[in-house]
Coordinates of C-alpha atoms in Angstrom, one line a residue:
X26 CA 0.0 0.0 0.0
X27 CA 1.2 3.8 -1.0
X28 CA -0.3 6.9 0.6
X29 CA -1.0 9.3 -2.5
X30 CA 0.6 12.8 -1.6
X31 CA 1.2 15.4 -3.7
X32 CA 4.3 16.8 -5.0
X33 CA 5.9 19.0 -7.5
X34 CA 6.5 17.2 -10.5
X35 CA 8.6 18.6 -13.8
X36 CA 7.3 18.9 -17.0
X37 CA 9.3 17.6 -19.4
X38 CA 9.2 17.7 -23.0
X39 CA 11.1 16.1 -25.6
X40 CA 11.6 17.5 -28.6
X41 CA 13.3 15.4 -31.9
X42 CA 16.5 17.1 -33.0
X43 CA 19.6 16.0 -35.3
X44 CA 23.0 16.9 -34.6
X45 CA 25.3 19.5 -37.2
X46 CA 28.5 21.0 -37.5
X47 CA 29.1 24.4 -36.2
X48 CA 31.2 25.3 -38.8
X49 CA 32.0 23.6 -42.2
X50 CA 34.9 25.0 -44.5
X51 CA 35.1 23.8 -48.0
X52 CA 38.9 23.8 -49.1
X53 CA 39.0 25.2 -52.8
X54 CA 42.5 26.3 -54.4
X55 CA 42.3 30.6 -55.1
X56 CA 45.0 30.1 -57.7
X57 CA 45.8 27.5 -60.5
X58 CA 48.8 25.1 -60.3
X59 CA 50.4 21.6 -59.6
X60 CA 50.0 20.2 -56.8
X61 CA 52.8 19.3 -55.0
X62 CA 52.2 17.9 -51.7
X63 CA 49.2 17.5 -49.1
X64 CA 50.6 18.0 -45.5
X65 CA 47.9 16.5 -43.7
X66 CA 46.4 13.2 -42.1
X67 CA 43.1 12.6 -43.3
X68 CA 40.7 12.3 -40.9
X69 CA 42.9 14.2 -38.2
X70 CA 42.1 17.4 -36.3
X71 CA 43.4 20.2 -37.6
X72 CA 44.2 24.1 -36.4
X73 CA 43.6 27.3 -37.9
X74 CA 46.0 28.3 -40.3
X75 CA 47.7 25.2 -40.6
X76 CA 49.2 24.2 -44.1
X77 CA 47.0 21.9 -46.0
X78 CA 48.2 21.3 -49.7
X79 CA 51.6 22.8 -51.2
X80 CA 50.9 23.7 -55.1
X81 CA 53.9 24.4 -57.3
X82 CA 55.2 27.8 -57.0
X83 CA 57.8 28.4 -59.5
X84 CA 55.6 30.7 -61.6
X85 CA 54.5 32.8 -58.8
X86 CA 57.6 33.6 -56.9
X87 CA 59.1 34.5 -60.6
X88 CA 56.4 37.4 -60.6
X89 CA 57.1 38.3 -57.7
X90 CA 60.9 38.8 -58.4
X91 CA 59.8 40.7 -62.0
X92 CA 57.4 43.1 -59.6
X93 CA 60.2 43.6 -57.3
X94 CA 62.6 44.5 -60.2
X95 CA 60.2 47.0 -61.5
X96 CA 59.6 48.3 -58.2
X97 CA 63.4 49.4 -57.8
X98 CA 63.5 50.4 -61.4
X99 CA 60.1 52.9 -60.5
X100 CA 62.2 54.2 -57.5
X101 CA 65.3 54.8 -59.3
X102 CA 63.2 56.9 -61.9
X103 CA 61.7 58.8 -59.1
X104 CA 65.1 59.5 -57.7
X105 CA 66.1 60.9 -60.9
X106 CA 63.0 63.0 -61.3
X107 CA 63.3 64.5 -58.0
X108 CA 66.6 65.9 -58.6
X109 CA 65.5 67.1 -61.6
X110 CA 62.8 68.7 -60.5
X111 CA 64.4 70.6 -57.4
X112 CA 67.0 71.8 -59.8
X113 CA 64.6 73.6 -62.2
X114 CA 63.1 75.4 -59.3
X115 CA 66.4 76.6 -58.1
X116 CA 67.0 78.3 -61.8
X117 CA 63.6 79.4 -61.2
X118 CA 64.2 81.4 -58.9
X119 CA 67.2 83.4 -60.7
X120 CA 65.2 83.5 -64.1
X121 CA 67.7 81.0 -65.5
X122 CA 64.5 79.0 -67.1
X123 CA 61.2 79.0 -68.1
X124 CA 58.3 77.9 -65.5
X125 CA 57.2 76.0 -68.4
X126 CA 60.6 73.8 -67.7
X127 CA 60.3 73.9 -64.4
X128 CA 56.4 72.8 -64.0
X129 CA 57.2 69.9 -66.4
X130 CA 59.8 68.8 -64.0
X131 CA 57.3 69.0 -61.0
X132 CA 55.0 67.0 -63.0
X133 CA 57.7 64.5 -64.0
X134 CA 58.2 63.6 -60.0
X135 CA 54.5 63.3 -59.4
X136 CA 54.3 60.8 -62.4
X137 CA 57.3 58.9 -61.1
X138 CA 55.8 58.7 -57.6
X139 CA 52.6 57.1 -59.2
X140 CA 54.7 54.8 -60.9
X141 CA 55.9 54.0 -57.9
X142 CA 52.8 53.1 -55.9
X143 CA 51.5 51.0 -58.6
X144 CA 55.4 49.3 -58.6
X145 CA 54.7 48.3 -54.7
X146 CA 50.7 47.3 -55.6
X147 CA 52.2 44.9 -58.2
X148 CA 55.0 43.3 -55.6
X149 CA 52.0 42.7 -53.1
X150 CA 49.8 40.9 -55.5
X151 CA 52.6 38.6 -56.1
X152 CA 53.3 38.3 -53.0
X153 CA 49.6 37.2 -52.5
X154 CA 49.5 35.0 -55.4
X155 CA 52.0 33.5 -54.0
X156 CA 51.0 33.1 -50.7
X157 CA 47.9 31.3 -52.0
X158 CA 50.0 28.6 -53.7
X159 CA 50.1 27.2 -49.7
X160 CA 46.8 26.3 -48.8
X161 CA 45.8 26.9 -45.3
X162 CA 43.0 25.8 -42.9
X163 CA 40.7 28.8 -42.5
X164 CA 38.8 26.9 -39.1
X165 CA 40.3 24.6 -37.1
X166 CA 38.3 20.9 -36.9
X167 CA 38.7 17.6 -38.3
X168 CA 39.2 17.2 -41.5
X169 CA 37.9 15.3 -44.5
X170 CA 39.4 13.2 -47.4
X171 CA 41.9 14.4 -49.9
X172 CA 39.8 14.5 -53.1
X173 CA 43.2 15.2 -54.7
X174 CA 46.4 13.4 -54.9
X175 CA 50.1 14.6 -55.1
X176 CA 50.4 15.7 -59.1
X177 CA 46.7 17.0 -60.0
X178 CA 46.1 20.1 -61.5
X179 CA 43.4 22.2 -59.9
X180 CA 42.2 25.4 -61.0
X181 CA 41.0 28.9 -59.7
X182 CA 37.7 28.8 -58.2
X183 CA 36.9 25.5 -59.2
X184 CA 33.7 23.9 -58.4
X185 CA 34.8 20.7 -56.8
X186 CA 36.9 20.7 -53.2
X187 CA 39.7 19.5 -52.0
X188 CA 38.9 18.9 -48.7
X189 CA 36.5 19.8 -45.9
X190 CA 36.9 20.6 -42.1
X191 CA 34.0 19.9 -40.2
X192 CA 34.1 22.3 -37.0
X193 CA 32.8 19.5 -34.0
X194 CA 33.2 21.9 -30.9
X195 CA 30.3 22.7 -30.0
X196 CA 27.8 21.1 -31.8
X197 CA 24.2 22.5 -33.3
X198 CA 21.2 20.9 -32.4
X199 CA 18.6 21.5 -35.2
X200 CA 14.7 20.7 -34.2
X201 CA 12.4 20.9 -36.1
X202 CA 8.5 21.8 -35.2
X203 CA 5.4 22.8 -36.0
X204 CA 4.6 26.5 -35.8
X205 CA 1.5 25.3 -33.6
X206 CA 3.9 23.4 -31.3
X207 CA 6.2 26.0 -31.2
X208 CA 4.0 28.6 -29.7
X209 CA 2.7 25.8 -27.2
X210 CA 6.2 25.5 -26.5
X211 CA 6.7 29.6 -25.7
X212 CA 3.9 29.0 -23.5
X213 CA 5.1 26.6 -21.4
X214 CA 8.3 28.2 -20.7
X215 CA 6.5 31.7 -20.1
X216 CA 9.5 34.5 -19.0
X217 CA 12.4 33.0 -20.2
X218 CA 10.9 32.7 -24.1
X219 CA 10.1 36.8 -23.7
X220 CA 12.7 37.3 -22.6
X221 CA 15.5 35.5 -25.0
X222 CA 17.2 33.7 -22.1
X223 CA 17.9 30.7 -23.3
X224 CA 16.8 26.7 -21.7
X225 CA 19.3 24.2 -20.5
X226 CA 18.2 20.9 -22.1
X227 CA 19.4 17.0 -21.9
X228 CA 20.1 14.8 -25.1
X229 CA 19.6 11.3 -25.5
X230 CA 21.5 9.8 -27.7
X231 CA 20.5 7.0 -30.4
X232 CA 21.5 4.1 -28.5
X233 CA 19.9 5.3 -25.1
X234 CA 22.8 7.0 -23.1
X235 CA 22.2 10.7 -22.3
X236 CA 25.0 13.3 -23.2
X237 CA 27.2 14.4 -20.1
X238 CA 27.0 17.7 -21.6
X239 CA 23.9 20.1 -21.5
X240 CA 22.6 21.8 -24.5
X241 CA 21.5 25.8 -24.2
X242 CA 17.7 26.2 -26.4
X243 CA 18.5 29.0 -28.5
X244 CA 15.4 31.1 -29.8
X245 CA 16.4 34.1 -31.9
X246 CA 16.1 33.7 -35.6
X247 CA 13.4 31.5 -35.8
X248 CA 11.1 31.7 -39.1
X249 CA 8.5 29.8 -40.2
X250 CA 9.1 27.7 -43.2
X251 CA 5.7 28.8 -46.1
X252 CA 6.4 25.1 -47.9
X253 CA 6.0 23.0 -44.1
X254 CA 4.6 25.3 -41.8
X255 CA 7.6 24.4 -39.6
X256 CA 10.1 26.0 -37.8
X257 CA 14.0 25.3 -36.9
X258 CA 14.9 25.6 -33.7
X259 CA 18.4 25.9 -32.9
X260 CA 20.3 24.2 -29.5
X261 CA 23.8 24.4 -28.7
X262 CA 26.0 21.6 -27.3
X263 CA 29.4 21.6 -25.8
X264 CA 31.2 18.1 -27.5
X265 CA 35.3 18.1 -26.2
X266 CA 35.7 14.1 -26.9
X267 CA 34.1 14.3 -30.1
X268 CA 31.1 11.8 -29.3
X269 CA 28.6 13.9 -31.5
X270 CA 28.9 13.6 -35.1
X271 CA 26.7 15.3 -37.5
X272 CA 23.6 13.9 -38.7
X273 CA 23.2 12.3 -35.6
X274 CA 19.4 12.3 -34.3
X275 CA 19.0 12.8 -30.6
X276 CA 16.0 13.2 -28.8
X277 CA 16.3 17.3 -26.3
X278 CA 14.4 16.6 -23.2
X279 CA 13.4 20.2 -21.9
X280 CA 11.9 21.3 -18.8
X281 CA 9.5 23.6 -19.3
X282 CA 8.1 24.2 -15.5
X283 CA 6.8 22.3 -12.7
X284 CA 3.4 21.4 -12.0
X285 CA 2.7 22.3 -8.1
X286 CA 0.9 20.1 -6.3
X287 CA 0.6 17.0 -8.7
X288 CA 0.1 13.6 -7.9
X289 CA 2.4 10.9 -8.7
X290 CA 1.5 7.1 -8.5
X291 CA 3.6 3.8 -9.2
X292 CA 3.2 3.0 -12.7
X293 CA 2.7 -1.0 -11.1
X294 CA -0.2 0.2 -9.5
X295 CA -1.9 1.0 -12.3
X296 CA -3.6 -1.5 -15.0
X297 CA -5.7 -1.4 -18.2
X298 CA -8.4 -2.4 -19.0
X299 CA -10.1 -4.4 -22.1
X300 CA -11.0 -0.8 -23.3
X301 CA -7.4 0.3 -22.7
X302 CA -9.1 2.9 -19.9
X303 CA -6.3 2.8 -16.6
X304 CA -7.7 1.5 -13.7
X305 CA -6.4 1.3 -10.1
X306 CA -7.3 -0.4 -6.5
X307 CA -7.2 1.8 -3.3
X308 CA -8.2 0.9 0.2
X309 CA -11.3 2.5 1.0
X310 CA -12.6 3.4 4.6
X311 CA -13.8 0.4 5.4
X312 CA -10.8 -1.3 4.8
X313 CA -12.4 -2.8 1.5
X314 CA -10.7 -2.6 -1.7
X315 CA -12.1 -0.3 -4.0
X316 CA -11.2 0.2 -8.5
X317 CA -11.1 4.0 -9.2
X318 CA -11.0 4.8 -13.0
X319 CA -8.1 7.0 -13.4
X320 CA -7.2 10.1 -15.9
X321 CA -3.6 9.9 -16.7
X322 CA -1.7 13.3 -18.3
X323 CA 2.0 11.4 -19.1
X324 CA 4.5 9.9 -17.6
X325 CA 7.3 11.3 -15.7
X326 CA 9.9 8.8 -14.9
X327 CA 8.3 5.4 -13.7
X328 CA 5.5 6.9 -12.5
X329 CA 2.1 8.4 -13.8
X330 CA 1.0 11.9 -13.5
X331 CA -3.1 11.6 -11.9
X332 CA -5.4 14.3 -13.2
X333 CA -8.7 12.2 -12.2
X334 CA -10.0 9.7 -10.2
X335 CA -7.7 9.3 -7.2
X336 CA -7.0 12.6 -3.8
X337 CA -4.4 12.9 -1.6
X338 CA -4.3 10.5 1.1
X339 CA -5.8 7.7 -1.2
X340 CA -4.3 4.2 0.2
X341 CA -3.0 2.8 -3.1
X342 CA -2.3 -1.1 -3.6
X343 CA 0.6 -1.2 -5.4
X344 CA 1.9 -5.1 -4.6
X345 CA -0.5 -8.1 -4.7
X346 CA -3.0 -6.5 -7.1
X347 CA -3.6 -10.4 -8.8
X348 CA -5.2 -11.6 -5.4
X349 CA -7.1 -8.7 -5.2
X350 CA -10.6 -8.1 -6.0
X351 CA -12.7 -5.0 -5.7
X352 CA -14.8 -5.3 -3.0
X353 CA -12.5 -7.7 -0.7
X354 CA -11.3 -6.7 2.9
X355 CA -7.7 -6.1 2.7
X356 CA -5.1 -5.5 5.7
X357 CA -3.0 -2.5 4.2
X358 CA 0.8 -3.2 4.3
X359 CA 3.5 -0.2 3.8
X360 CA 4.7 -0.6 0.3
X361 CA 8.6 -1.7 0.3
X362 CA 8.0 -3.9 3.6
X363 CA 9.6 -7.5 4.3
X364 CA 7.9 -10.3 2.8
X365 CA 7.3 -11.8 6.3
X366 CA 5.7 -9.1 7.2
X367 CA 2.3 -9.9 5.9
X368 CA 2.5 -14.1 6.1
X369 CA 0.4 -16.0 8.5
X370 CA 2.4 -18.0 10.8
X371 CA 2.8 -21.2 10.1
X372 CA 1.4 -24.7 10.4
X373 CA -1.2 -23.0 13.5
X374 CA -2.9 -20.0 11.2
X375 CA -3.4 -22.0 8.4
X376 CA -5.0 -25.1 10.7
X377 CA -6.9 -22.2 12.4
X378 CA -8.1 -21.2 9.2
X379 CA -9.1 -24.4 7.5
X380 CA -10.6 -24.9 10.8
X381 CA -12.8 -21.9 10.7
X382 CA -16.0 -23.3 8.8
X383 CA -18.5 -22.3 11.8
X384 CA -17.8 -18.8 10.7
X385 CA -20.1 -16.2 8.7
X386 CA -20.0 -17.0 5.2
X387 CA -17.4 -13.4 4.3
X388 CA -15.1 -15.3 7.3
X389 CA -15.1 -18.4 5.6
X390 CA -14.0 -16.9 2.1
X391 CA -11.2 -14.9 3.7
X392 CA -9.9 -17.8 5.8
X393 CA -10.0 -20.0 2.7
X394 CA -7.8 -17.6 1.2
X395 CA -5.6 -17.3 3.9
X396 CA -4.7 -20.7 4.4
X397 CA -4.6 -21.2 -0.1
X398 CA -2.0 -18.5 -0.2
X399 CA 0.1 -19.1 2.8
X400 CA 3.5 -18.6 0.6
X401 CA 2.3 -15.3 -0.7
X402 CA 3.3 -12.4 0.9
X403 CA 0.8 -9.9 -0.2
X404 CA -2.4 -12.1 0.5
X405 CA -1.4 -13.5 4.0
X406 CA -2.8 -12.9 7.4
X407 CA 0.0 -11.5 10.0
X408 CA -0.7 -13.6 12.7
X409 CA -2.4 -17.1 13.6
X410 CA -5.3 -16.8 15.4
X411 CA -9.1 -18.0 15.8
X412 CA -10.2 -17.1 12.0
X413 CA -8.1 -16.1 9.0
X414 CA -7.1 -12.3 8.1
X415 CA -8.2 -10.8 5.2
X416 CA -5.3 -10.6 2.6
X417 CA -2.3 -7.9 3.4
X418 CA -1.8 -5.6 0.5
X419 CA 1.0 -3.5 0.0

């Protein structure tokens, strides 16, 4: 037997999600070339900026020396014209030329100091170009296969990529729902979805264990898809051994309050019947047993959440129920107590029993029960005596 009380019980809601990457980085070659070497492990994890593939560079770092040379050639000409230039406004000043000589020398320096600028421009887009022929990891992650070997040519741009790095710390958790069940959802968690703070949440992965790590509910950004009438909610979990992989599908269990006051009962103690309706046997005041037809909202845990049918204080049978009929006297036992608790002695209670046929006909039934069942904890009297006990429940 179990006293109903009430308590506070969660609610929980699951929600269907499956796992992605938080980043993904396509590796694509911004120049055209040979390619020399890949300097990477495939599958590995790799770090930002590392080196990933080595193309041939001979034709780049030969621009870059003809830019250089150009470059000093542009300075030396802007060397000249400065002289130049500061020397036809000296004989400026004394009259010694024309200003038409002397602005045309002015003008000389400014065009050499042009020439100059787009010298050093030319040097640092080699220098680029060049830099591109080493191709670096813009993320850090793990990283796909090589869709290249050492010798292929790749191009500029191209459509197909090298490689990818699949960014697995953290993880995104994408669920999906209805724009109905999304606003049933707001409801639930009241303040906090106003609000924008965000919901702690526990995933379960596909083969039953639960994540050590919780997820944060994030719910800016949401639209509504016009096609489903769905919407994408967004979760964030933390993954530093690398369990979650994407296109994983977890199931988010989310508390979204507590129900005050609710009452909780043994899912054991509760049956269906033929109809599928649930059913239950208390201990009424006259210590009969009683079936109450019972409303149940969900489960939480092992147990059943009671809108209908049972109060607090209700005695419960939660052991025994198969020797149990409605309307039977029943001695109430604690639930959880010893199996001898609720026997009938032996050898003298179940001769005192069998012996008991003077009694009223109810006495009869119940000490023809006692002594049948005298190896049964739950349907046993506690103690031998003059006439059986009516069957301990528990």
């Amino acid at each position: 037997m179990l006293r109903v009380t009430a308590q506070d019980a969660p609610l929980m809601v699951e929600l269907p999600g499956r796992l992605s990457a938080s980043q993904v980085a396509e590796i694509r070659p911004q120049v055209t070339g040979l390619v020399r070497a890949r300097l990477f492990t495939e599958g590995s994890v790799v770090r930002a900026g590392q080196p990933l593939y080595q193309l041939d560079a001979a034709s780049f770092e030969a621009e870059r020396a003809r830019s250089a040379a150009a470059l000093q050639k542009a300075e030396a000409l802007l060397a000249a014209a400065r002289v130049k230039a500061a020397r036809d406004a000296d004989l400026l000043r004394v009259d010694a030329v024309s200003r038409q000589v002397a602005d045309d020398s002015a003008a000389a320096q400014r065009q050499a100091e042009a020439d100059v600028a787009v010298a050093r421009a030319a040097l640092d887009a080699a220098q680029v170009q060049l830099a591109r022929a080493r191709i670096t990891a813009p993320i850090g992650g793990r990283i796909e296969v090589s869709s290249v070997g050492t010798g292929a040519l790749v191009t500029a741009n191209q459509a197909a990529a090298l490689t990818s790095i699949v960014q697995l710390d953290p993880m995104h958790v994408d669920i999906v729902q209805s724009s109905s069940e999304i606003l049933a959802l707001r409801r639930q968690l009241g303040a906090d979805a106003e609000a924008g703070r965000s919901r702690e949440l526990q995933l379960r992965l596909e083969d039953g264990s639960l994540h050590p790590y919780p997820a944060r509910l994030q719910f800016s950004g949401v639209t509504v898809d016009r096609g489903t009438g769905a919407v994408t909610l967004r979760a964030v979990v933390p993954n530093p051994q690398g369990t979650l992989l994407p296109g994983m599908v977890v199931q988010a269990r989310l508390q979204a309050g507590v129900d005050r006051g609710a009452l909780l009962v043994p899912q054991q103690g509760v049956s269906r019947g033929p109809t599928g309706e649930a059913t239950a046997l208390v201990v009424g005041a006259d210590g009969k047993a009683e079936r109450r037809r019972l409303e149940l909202a969900r489960a939480v845990g092992n147990q059943w959440l009671v809108t209908r049918g049972l109060q607090e204080g209700d005695r419960l049978i939660v052991e025994g129920l198969q020797r149990v009929r409605p309307g039977q006297a029943v001695r109430p036992v604690p639930a959880g107590s010893p199996p001898g608790a609720g026997r009938a002695a032996s050898g003298a209670g179940a001769g005192a029993g069998a012996g008991a046929g003077a009694g009223a006909g109810a006495g009869a039934g119940a000490a023809s029960a006692g002594a049948g069942s005298g190896a049964a904890p739950a349907a046993s009297a506690a103690s031998a005596g003059p006439a059986a006990q009516p069957p301990a429940s528990r």
